[in-house]
CSV table of C-alpha atoms and ligand atoms in Angstrom, one decimal:
chain,number,residue,atom,x,y,z
A,1,MET,CA,5.2,-15.7,-17.3
A,2,ALA,CA,4.9,-12.3,-15.4
A,3,ALA,CA,7.2,-10.7,-18.4
A,4,SER,CA,4.4,-11.4,-21.0
A,5,GLY,CA,2.0,-10.5,-18.5
A,6,PHE,CA,3.8,-6.9,-17.8
A,7,ASP,CA,4.1,-6.4,-21.4
A,8,ARG,CA,0.9,-6.6,-22.2
A,9,ALA,CA,-0.3,-4.5,-19.3
A,10,LEU,CA,2.5,-1.6,-20.3
A,11,GLY,CA,1.1,-2.0,-23.5
A,12,VAL,CA,-2.2,-1.3,-22.4
A,13,ALA,CA,-1.4,1.4,-20.6
A,14,LEU,CA,0.5,3.1,-23.2
A,15,SER,CA,-2.4,2.7,-25.9
A,16,PHE,CA,-5.4,4.1,-23.6
A,17,PHE,CA,-6.2,6.8,-21.7
A,18,CYS,CA,-8.6,4.9,-20.0
A,19,VAL,CA,-8.4,1.5,-19.3
A,20,VAL,CA,-11.2,-0.4,-17.3
A,21,LEU,CA,-9.2,-3.4,-15.5
A,22,GLY,CA,-11.9,-3.8,-12.6
A,23,SER,CA,-12.9,-0.9,-9.7
A,24,GLY,CA,-10.4,1.8,-9.3
A,25,CYS,CA,-8.6,2.9,-6.9
A,26,ALA,CA,-9.6,6.4,-7.7
A,27,ARG,CA,-13.6,6.1,-7.8
A,28,GLU,CA,-15.9,7.9,-9.1
A,29,ARG,CA,-19.7,7.5,-7.5
A,30,SER,CA,-22.5,9.6,-7.8
A,31,GLN,CA,-22.8,10.4,-4.1
A,32,PRO,CA,-19.2,10.0,-2.2
A,33,VAL,CA,-16.2,10.1,-4.8
A,34,TYR,CA,-13.4,7.7,-4.2
A,35,TYR,CA,-10.0,7.1,-5.2
A,36,GLY,CA,-9.6,3.2,-4.3
A,37,GLN,CA,-12.7,1.6,-5.7
A,38,PRO,CA,-14.6,-0.1,-3.6
A,39,ALA,CA,-15.8,-3.8,-3.2
A,40,PRO,CA,-19.0,-3.7,-4.7
A,41,GLY,CA,-21.4,-2.8,-1.6
A,42,GLY,CA,-18.3,-2.5,0.2
A,43,THR,CA,-16.1,0.3,0.9
A,44,ALA,CA,-12.8,1.2,-0.9
A,45,VAL,CA,-9.5,0.1,-1.5
A,46,GLY,CA,-5.8,0.8,-2.4
A,47,GLN,CA,-2.6,-1.3,-2.7
A,48,PRO,CA,-1.0,-4.3,-4.3
A,49,ALA,CA,1.6,-6.9,-3.8
A,50,THR,CA,4.1,-9.4,-5.5
A,51,ALA,CA,6.5,-12.0,-5.3
A,52,GLN,CA,8.8,-10.3,-7.3
A,53,PRO,CA,12.6,-10.2,-6.3
A,54,GLY,CA,14.2,-6.7,-5.7
A,55,VAL,CA,13.3,-6.0,-2.1
A,56,PRO,CA,16.3,-4.2,-0.5
A,57,ALA,CA,18.7,-6.0,1.1
A,58,PRO,CA,17.9,-7.8,4.1
A,59,VAL,CA,19.2,-6.0,7.5
A,60,ALA,CA,19.5,-8.5,10.1
A,61,THR,CA,22.1,-6.5,11.5
A,62,VAL,CA,19.7,-3.7,12.2
A,63,ALA,CA,20.8,-1.8,15.7
A,64,PRO,CA,18.3,-2.7,18.3
A,65,THR,CA,16.3,0.3,19.0
A,66,VAL,CA,13.0,-0.5,20.3
A,67,ALA,CA,11.9,-2.1,23.8
A,68,VAL,CA,10.7,-5.5,23.5
A,69,SER,CA,7.4,-6.0,25.0
A,70,ALA,CA,5.5,-9.1,25.2
A,71,ASN,CA,2.5,-7.2,23.9
A,72,ASP,CA,4.2,-6.0,20.6
A,73,PRO,CA,1.2,-4.0,19.4
A,74,VAL,CA,2.9,-5.1,15.8
A,75,ILE,CA,3.2,-9.0,16.2
A,76,HIS,CA,-0.4,-8.8,18.0
A,77,HIS,CA,-1.7,-6.7,15.8
A,78,ASP,CA,-3.2,-3.8,17.9
A,79,ILE,CA,-5.3,-2.3,15.5
A,80,ALA,CA,-5.6,1.1,18.1
A,81,PHE,CA,-1.7,1.3,17.8
A,82,LEU,CA,-2.0,0.4,13.9
A,83,ARG,CA,-4.6,3.0,13.4
A,84,GLY,CA,-2.6,5.7,15.1
A,85,ARG,CA,0.7,4.3,13.2
A,86,ALA,CA,-1.2,4.9,10.2
A,87,GLN,CA,-1.7,8.6,10.9
A,88,GLN,CA,1.5,9.3,12.1
A,89,VAL,CA,3.1,8.2,9.0
A,90,LEU,CA,0.3,10.1,6.8
A,91,ASN,CA,1.2,13.2,8.8
A,92,GLU,CA,4.9,12.7,8.0
A,93,LEU,CA,3.8,12.0,4.2
A,94,VAL,CA,2.2,15.7,4.1
A,95,ALA,CA,4.8,17.3,5.7
A,96,ALA,CA,7.4,15.7,3.0
A,97,LEU,CA,5.2,17.0,0.0
A,98,PRO,CA,6.7,20.2,-1.7
A,99,ALA,CA,4.4,23.3,-0.6
A,100,GLN,CA,1.8,23.5,-3.7
A,101,GLN,CA,0.7,19.8,-3.1
A,102,GLN,CA,0.8,20.1,0.6
A,103,SER,CA,-1.7,22.8,0.7
A,104,ARG,CA,-4.3,20.3,-1.0
A,105,VAL,CA,-4.1,17.9,1.4
A,106,ASN,CA,-3.0,19.7,4.4
A,107,GLY,CA,-4.9,17.8,7.4
A,108,ILE,CA,-6.7,15.5,5.4
A,109,PRO,CA,-8.8,13.2,7.6
A,110,LEU,CA,-7.7,9.5,7.5
A,111,VAL,CA,-11.1,7.4,8.1
A,112,VAL,CA,-11.5,3.9,10.1
A,113,ASP,CA,-13.1,1.3,7.5
A,114,ALA,CA,-13.4,-1.7,10.4
A,115,THR,CA,-15.6,-4.2,8.1
A,116,PRO,CA,-14.2,-7.6,8.6
A,117,GLY,CA,-12.3,-9.2,6.4
A,118,GLU,CA,-11.9,-5.9,3.9
A,119,VAL,CA,-8.7,-5.4,2.7
A,120,ASN,CA,-7.9,-2.1,1.3
A,121,ALA,CA,-7.2,1.4,1.2
A,122,PHE,CA,-8.7,4.7,-0.9
A,123,ALA,CA,-8.7,8.4,-1.1
A,124,SER,CA,-12.4,9.7,-1.4
A,125,CYS,CA,-14.8,12.7,-1.8
A,126,SER,CA,-17.5,13.3,0.1
A,127,GLY,CA,-19.4,16.4,-1.6
A,128,SER,CA,-16.3,18.7,-1.4
A,129,SER,CA,-14.7,17.3,1.7
A,130,PRO,CA,-11.7,14.8,0.7
A,131,ALA,CA,-10.8,11.5,2.8
A,132,MET,CA,-8.4,9.2,3.3
A,133,ALA,CA,-9.0,5.6,4.7
A,134,ILE,CA,-6.7,2.1,5.3
A,135,SER,CA,-8.9,-0.8,6.4
A,136,ASP,CA,-7.8,-2.5,9.8
A,137,GLY,CA,-7.7,-5.7,7.7
A,138,LEU,CA,-4.9,-4.0,5.3
A,139,LEU,CA,-3.4,-2.9,8.7
A,140,GLN,CA,-3.3,-6.5,10.3
A,141,ILE,CA,-1.7,-7.7,6.9
A,142,GLN,CA,0.8,-5.1,6.7
A,143,SER,CA,1.7,-5.8,10.5
A,144,GLN,CA,2.2,-9.0,10.0
A,145,LEU,CA,4.0,-8.8,6.9
A,146,ALA,CA,6.4,-6.6,8.7
A,147,ARG,CA,6.4,-9.2,11.5
A,148,PHE,CA,7.9,-11.8,9.3
A,149,ARG,CA,10.0,-9.9,7.0
A,150,ALA,CA,11.8,-8.8,10.0
A,151,TYR,CA,11.6,-12.2,11.1
A,152,ASP,CA,12.7,-14.1,7.9
A,153,GLU,CA,15.9,-11.7,7.6
A,154,LEU,CA,17.1,-12.7,11.1
A,155,ALA,CA,16.3,-16.4,10.7
A,156,GLY,CA,16.7,-17.0,7.0
A,157,THR,CA,13.3,-18.6,6.9
A,158,ASN,CA,10.5,-18.2,4.8
A,159,LYS,CA,7.8,-16.7,7.3
A,160,VAL,CA,6.5,-14.0,4.5
A,161,GLY,CA,5.4,-16.9,2.1
A,162,GLU,CA,3.9,-19.1,4.6
A,163,TYR,CA,1.8,-16.1,6.0
A,164,ILE,CA,0.5,-15.4,2.0
A,165,GLY,CA,-0.4,-19.3,2.5
A,166,VAL,CA,-2.4,-19.0,5.9
A,167,ILE,CA,-4.4,-16.0,3.9
A,168,ALA,CA,-4.6,-17.8,0.8
A,169,ARG,CA,-6.2,-20.9,2.4
A,170,SER,CA,-8.3,-19.3,5.1
A,171,ALA,CA,-9.4,-16.1,4.8
A,172,ARG,CA,-13.1,-15.7,3.9
A,173,PRO,CA,-15.5,-12.9,2.8
A,174,LYS,CA,-17.1,-10.5,5.6
A,175,GLN,CA,-14.9,-12.8,8.2
A,176,PRO,CA,-12.1,-11.7,10.2
A,177,LEU,CA,-8.8,-12.4,8.6
A,178,PRO,CA,-7.0,-15.8,9.6
A,179,GLU,CA,-4.5,-15.7,12.5
A,180,VAL,CA,-1.0,-17.8,12.2
A,181,PRO,CA,-1.6,-20.9,13.8
A,182,ALA,CA,0.2,-21.9,17.3
A,183,GLY,CA,3.9,-22.6,17.0
A,184,PHE,CA,4.2,-20.5,13.6
A,185,ALA,CA,6.9,-18.4,15.1
A,186,ASP,CA,9.8,-19.1,17.5
A,187,PRO,CA,9.2,-16.6,20.1
A,188,ARG,CA,13.0,-16.3,20.7
A,189,ILE,CA,13.0,-14.8,17.0
A,190,ASP,CA,9.8,-13.2,16.9
A,191,PHE,CA,10.7,-11.1,20.2
A,192,ASP,CA,14.7,-10.4,19.6
A,193,ALA,CA,15.3,-6.8,20.1
A,194,ARG,CA,16.8,-6.7,16.5
A,195,LYS,CA,13.7,-8.6,14.4
A,196,VAL,CA,11.7,-6.2,16.7
A,197,THR,CA,13.3,-2.9,15.9
A,198,ARG,CA,13.5,-4.0,12.1
A,199,GLN,CA,9.5,-4.6,11.5
A,200,TYR,CA,8.7,-1.0,12.8
A,201,GLN,CA,10.5,0.1,9.7
A,202,VAL,CA,9.2,-2.3,7.3
A,203,LEU,CA,5.7,-1.2,8.7
A,204,ASP,CA,6.5,2.0,8.1
A,205,GLU,CA,7.6,1.7,4.7
A,206,GLN,CA,4.4,0.0,3.5
A,207,LEU,CA,2.3,2.4,5.5
A,208,ALA,CA,4.0,4.9,3.7
A,209,PHE,CA,3.8,4.0,0.0
A,210,VAL,CA,-0.3,2.9,0.4
A,211,MET,CA,-0.8,6.1,1.9
A,212,GLY,CA,1.3,8.1,-0.4
A,213,HIS,CA,-0.3,6.3,-3.4
A,214,GLU,CA,-3.9,7.3,-2.1
A,215,LEU,CA,-2.7,11.0,-1.1
A,216,GLY,CA,-1.4,11.5,-4.6
A,217,HIS,CA,-4.8,10.6,-6.2
A,218,HIS,CA,-5.9,14.2,-4.1
A,219,TYR,CA,-3.1,16.3,-4.9
A,220,LEU,CA,-2.8,15.1,-8.7
A,221,GLY,CA,-6.1,16.1,-9.1
A,222,HIS,CA,-7.9,12.6,-9.7
A,223,LEU,CA,-10.7,13.3,-7.8
A,224,PRO,CA,-13.0,16.7,-7.8
A,225,CYS,CA,-13.1,17.6,-4.2
A,226,THR,CA,-9.1,18.5,-4.3
A,227,ALA,CA,-9.0,19.4,-8.4
A,228,LEU,CA,-8.2,22.9,-9.1
A,229,SER,CA,-10.7,23.0,-12.5
A,230,PRO,CA,-14.0,21.6,-12.4
A,231,LEU,CA,-13.7,19.4,-15.1
A,232,ASN,CA,-10.2,17.9,-15.7
A,233,LEU,CA,-8.7,15.0,-17.6
A,234,ALA,CA,-8.6,12.9,-15.3
A,235,GLN,CA,-12.1,13.9,-13.7
A,236,LEU,CA,-12.7,13.1,-17.5
A,237,GLY,CA,-11.3,9.8,-17.3
A,238,ALA,CA,-12.6,8.6,-14.4
A,239,VAL,CA,-16.3,9.6,-15.6
A,240,LEU,CA,-15.8,7.5,-18.5
A,241,ALA,CA,-14.8,4.8,-16.5
A,242,GLY,CA,-17.1,5.3,-14.1
A,243,ALA,CA,-19.7,3.8,-16.7
A,244,VAL,CA,-18.2,0.3,-15.1
A,245,PRO,CA,-16.7,0.3,-12.0
A,246,ALA,CA,-12.8,1.2,-13.1
A,247,PHE,CA,-9.7,2.4,-12.4
A,248,ASN,CA,-8.2,5.0,-14.8
A,249,GLN,CA,-4.7,3.1,-15.6
A,250,PRO,CA,-2.4,6.2,-16.3
A,251,ASN,CA,-3.4,8.0,-12.9
A,252,GLU,CA,-2.6,4.5,-10.7
A,253,VAL,CA,0.9,4.8,-12.5
A,254,ALA,CA,1.2,8.3,-11.5
A,255,ALA,CA,0.1,7.8,-8.0
A,256,ASP,CA,2.7,4.9,-7.2
A,257,MET,CA,5.5,7.1,-8.8
A,258,VAL,CA,4.6,9.9,-6.8
A,259,GLY,CA,3.9,7.5,-3.8
A,260,ILE,CA,7.3,6.1,-4.0
A,261,ASN,CA,8.9,9.8,-4.3
A,262,ASN,CA,6.7,10.7,-1.3
A,263,THR,CA,8.1,7.8,1.1
A,264,LEU,CA,11.4,8.1,0.0
A,265,THR,CA,11.4,12.0,0.6
A,266,LEU,CA,9.8,11.5,4.1
A,267,GLY,CA,12.4,8.5,4.8
A,268,SER,CA,15.4,10.8,3.9
A,269,ARG,CA,13.8,13.2,6.9
A,270,ARG,CA,14.0,10.6,9.3
A,271,ALA,CA,17.2,10.8,11.7
A,272,ASP,CA,17.2,6.7,12.6
A,273,TYR,CA,16.4,4.9,9.7
A,274,ARG,CA,15.7,6.0,5.9
A,275,LEU,CA,12.7,4.2,4.7
A,276,THR,CA,13.2,2.6,1.4
A,277,GLU,CA,11.1,1.1,-1.3
A,278,GLY,CA,11.1,-2.5,0.6
A,279,GLY,CA,7.6,-2.2,1.9
A,280,ALA,CA,5.9,-1.3,-1.1
A,281,LEU,CA,7.5,-4.3,-2.9
A,282,LEU,CA,6.4,-6.4,0.0
A,283,THR,CA,3.0,-5.3,-0.5
A,284,MET,CA,3.2,-6.4,-3.8
A,285,GLN,CA,4.9,-9.7,-3.2
A,286,PHE,CA,2.1,-10.0,-0.8
A,287,PHE,CA,-0.9,-10.0,-3.5
A,288,SER,CA,1.4,-11.4,-5.8
A,289,GLY,CA,1.6,-14.4,-3.8
A,290,LEU,CA,-2.1,-14.3,-3.0
A,291,ASP,CA,-2.5,-14.3,-6.7
A,292,GLN,CA,-0.7,-17.1,-7.3
A,293,LEU,CA,-1.9,-19.2,-4.8
A,294,THR,CA,-5.7,-18.8,-5.2
A,295,PRO,CA,-5.7,-17.3,-9.4
A,296,ASN,CA,-9.2,-17.9,-9.8
A,297,ASP,CA,-10.5,-15.9,-6.4
A,298,ILE,CA,-9.7,-12.5,-6.4
A,299,LEU,CA,-10.4,-12.2,-2.3
A,300,PHE,CA,-9.5,-8.4,-1.3
A,301,GLY,CA,-10.9,-5.3,-2.4
A,302,PHE,CA,-7.4,-3.9,-3.0
A,303,GLU,CA,-7.1,-6.3,-5.8
A,304,ARG,CA,-10.0,-5.0,-7.6
A,305,SER,CA,-9.1,-1.3,-7.5
A,306,HIS,CA,-5.5,-1.3,-8.1
A,307,PRO,CA,-3.5,-2.7,-11.2
A,308,PRO,CA,-1.8,-5.7,-10.6
A,309,PRO,CA,1.4,-6.0,-9.0
A,310,GLN,CA,3.4,-7.4,-12.2
A,311,LEU,CA,2.7,-3.9,-13.7
A,312,ARG,CA,2.9,-2.0,-10.3
A,313,THR,CA,6.6,-3.7,-9.2
A,314,PRO,CA,8.9,-2.0,-11.5
A,315,ILE,CA,7.1,0.9,-11.6
A,316,ILE,CA,7.9,1.2,-7.7
A,317,GLN,CA,11.8,-0.3,-8.7
A,318,GLN,CA,12.1,2.3,-11.4
A,319,THR,CA,10.9,5.5,-9.5
A,320,ALA,CA,13.0,4.7,-6.6
A,321,ALA,CA,15.8,4.5,-8.8
A,322,THR,CA,15.3,7.6,-9.9
A,323,TRP,CA,15.0,9.1,-6.9
A,324,ARG,CA,18.2,8.0,-5.8
A,325,ALA,CA,20.0,9.0,-9.0
A,326,THR,CA,18.4,12.5,-9.3
A,327,GLY,CA,19.5,13.0,-5.4
A,328,GLY,CA,16.0,12.6,-4.1
A,329,VAL,CA,14.1,14.9,-6.7
A,330,GLY,CA,12.7,12.0,-9.4
A,331,LEU,CA,11.3,12.6,-12.4
A,332,PRO,CA,8.6,15.6,-12.7
A,333,ILE,CA,4.7,14.2,-12.2
A,334,LEU,CA,2.3,16.4,-13.7
A,335,GLY,CA,-0.9,16.7,-11.6
A,336,PHE,CA,-4.1,18.5,-13.2
B,401,ZN,ZN1,-4.8,4.7,-7.1
């Protein structure tokens, strides 16, 4: 039924300038303005996931380049490390943008959202000051998805699926996210140097897509503080949608497209590993799996602020294919 869901969602996207599907990842509020609508009373959000296939081929034979530590910060989701890694990836994303777009987001701060159980990412304006945020909860989930995707690629297991099940069964609002049970992972696999090396690649792919999407909301002019004109089309859509907490569907599609282009361009500049769209698809897989396991219980702000994974997954796949087919250029995506 994913096809019919996608068709319906695509039809909606094409038929209306502004579609109300919940809260928006670009948010327009009377005081601070965010792209990545927060949960009511909560902070803002930012990204999806899906159980769709299409993730790039497993890389079980990756050459180990990372020294293995018993205190590996990805395996143990060390939040100080993950916040720093997010900042590093954000810096790389900005550096990989064309000059005009780069000038609009250069030096944009990445702020912390440590709300327990909050799983979200967003772009925001507070007055004339732009900002980006990715919550500690989303960082934790992305670290574990990277850990278990790398594990599965090496061992032929389904730890990603099992991990999604752990979150679906045990996550509770405003509570710290559940941990995997003792014995969940075999340390001989979990601390294998090839697997540890690979998990950092997958982590960066996820971070780059989530933040590349939010960054796009800023330089595409979807928010007032980084828009070029006082009231542009995108803002008008946000104002209209703002009557009810909402996200603007065309803007979400555009942010996904530039987020993937930015991720792949960033990746092409790395010497060790060229990032792919695999991390973006893994994030979609997570939220899609969560939707299937908890269909009546939208758990995380990220899901309220972004289109459903079944809509975003083909956009990610097609944008990445186009980026490769055009030699790293991609289709032009208009900003305002
Ligand atoms: Zn968004």
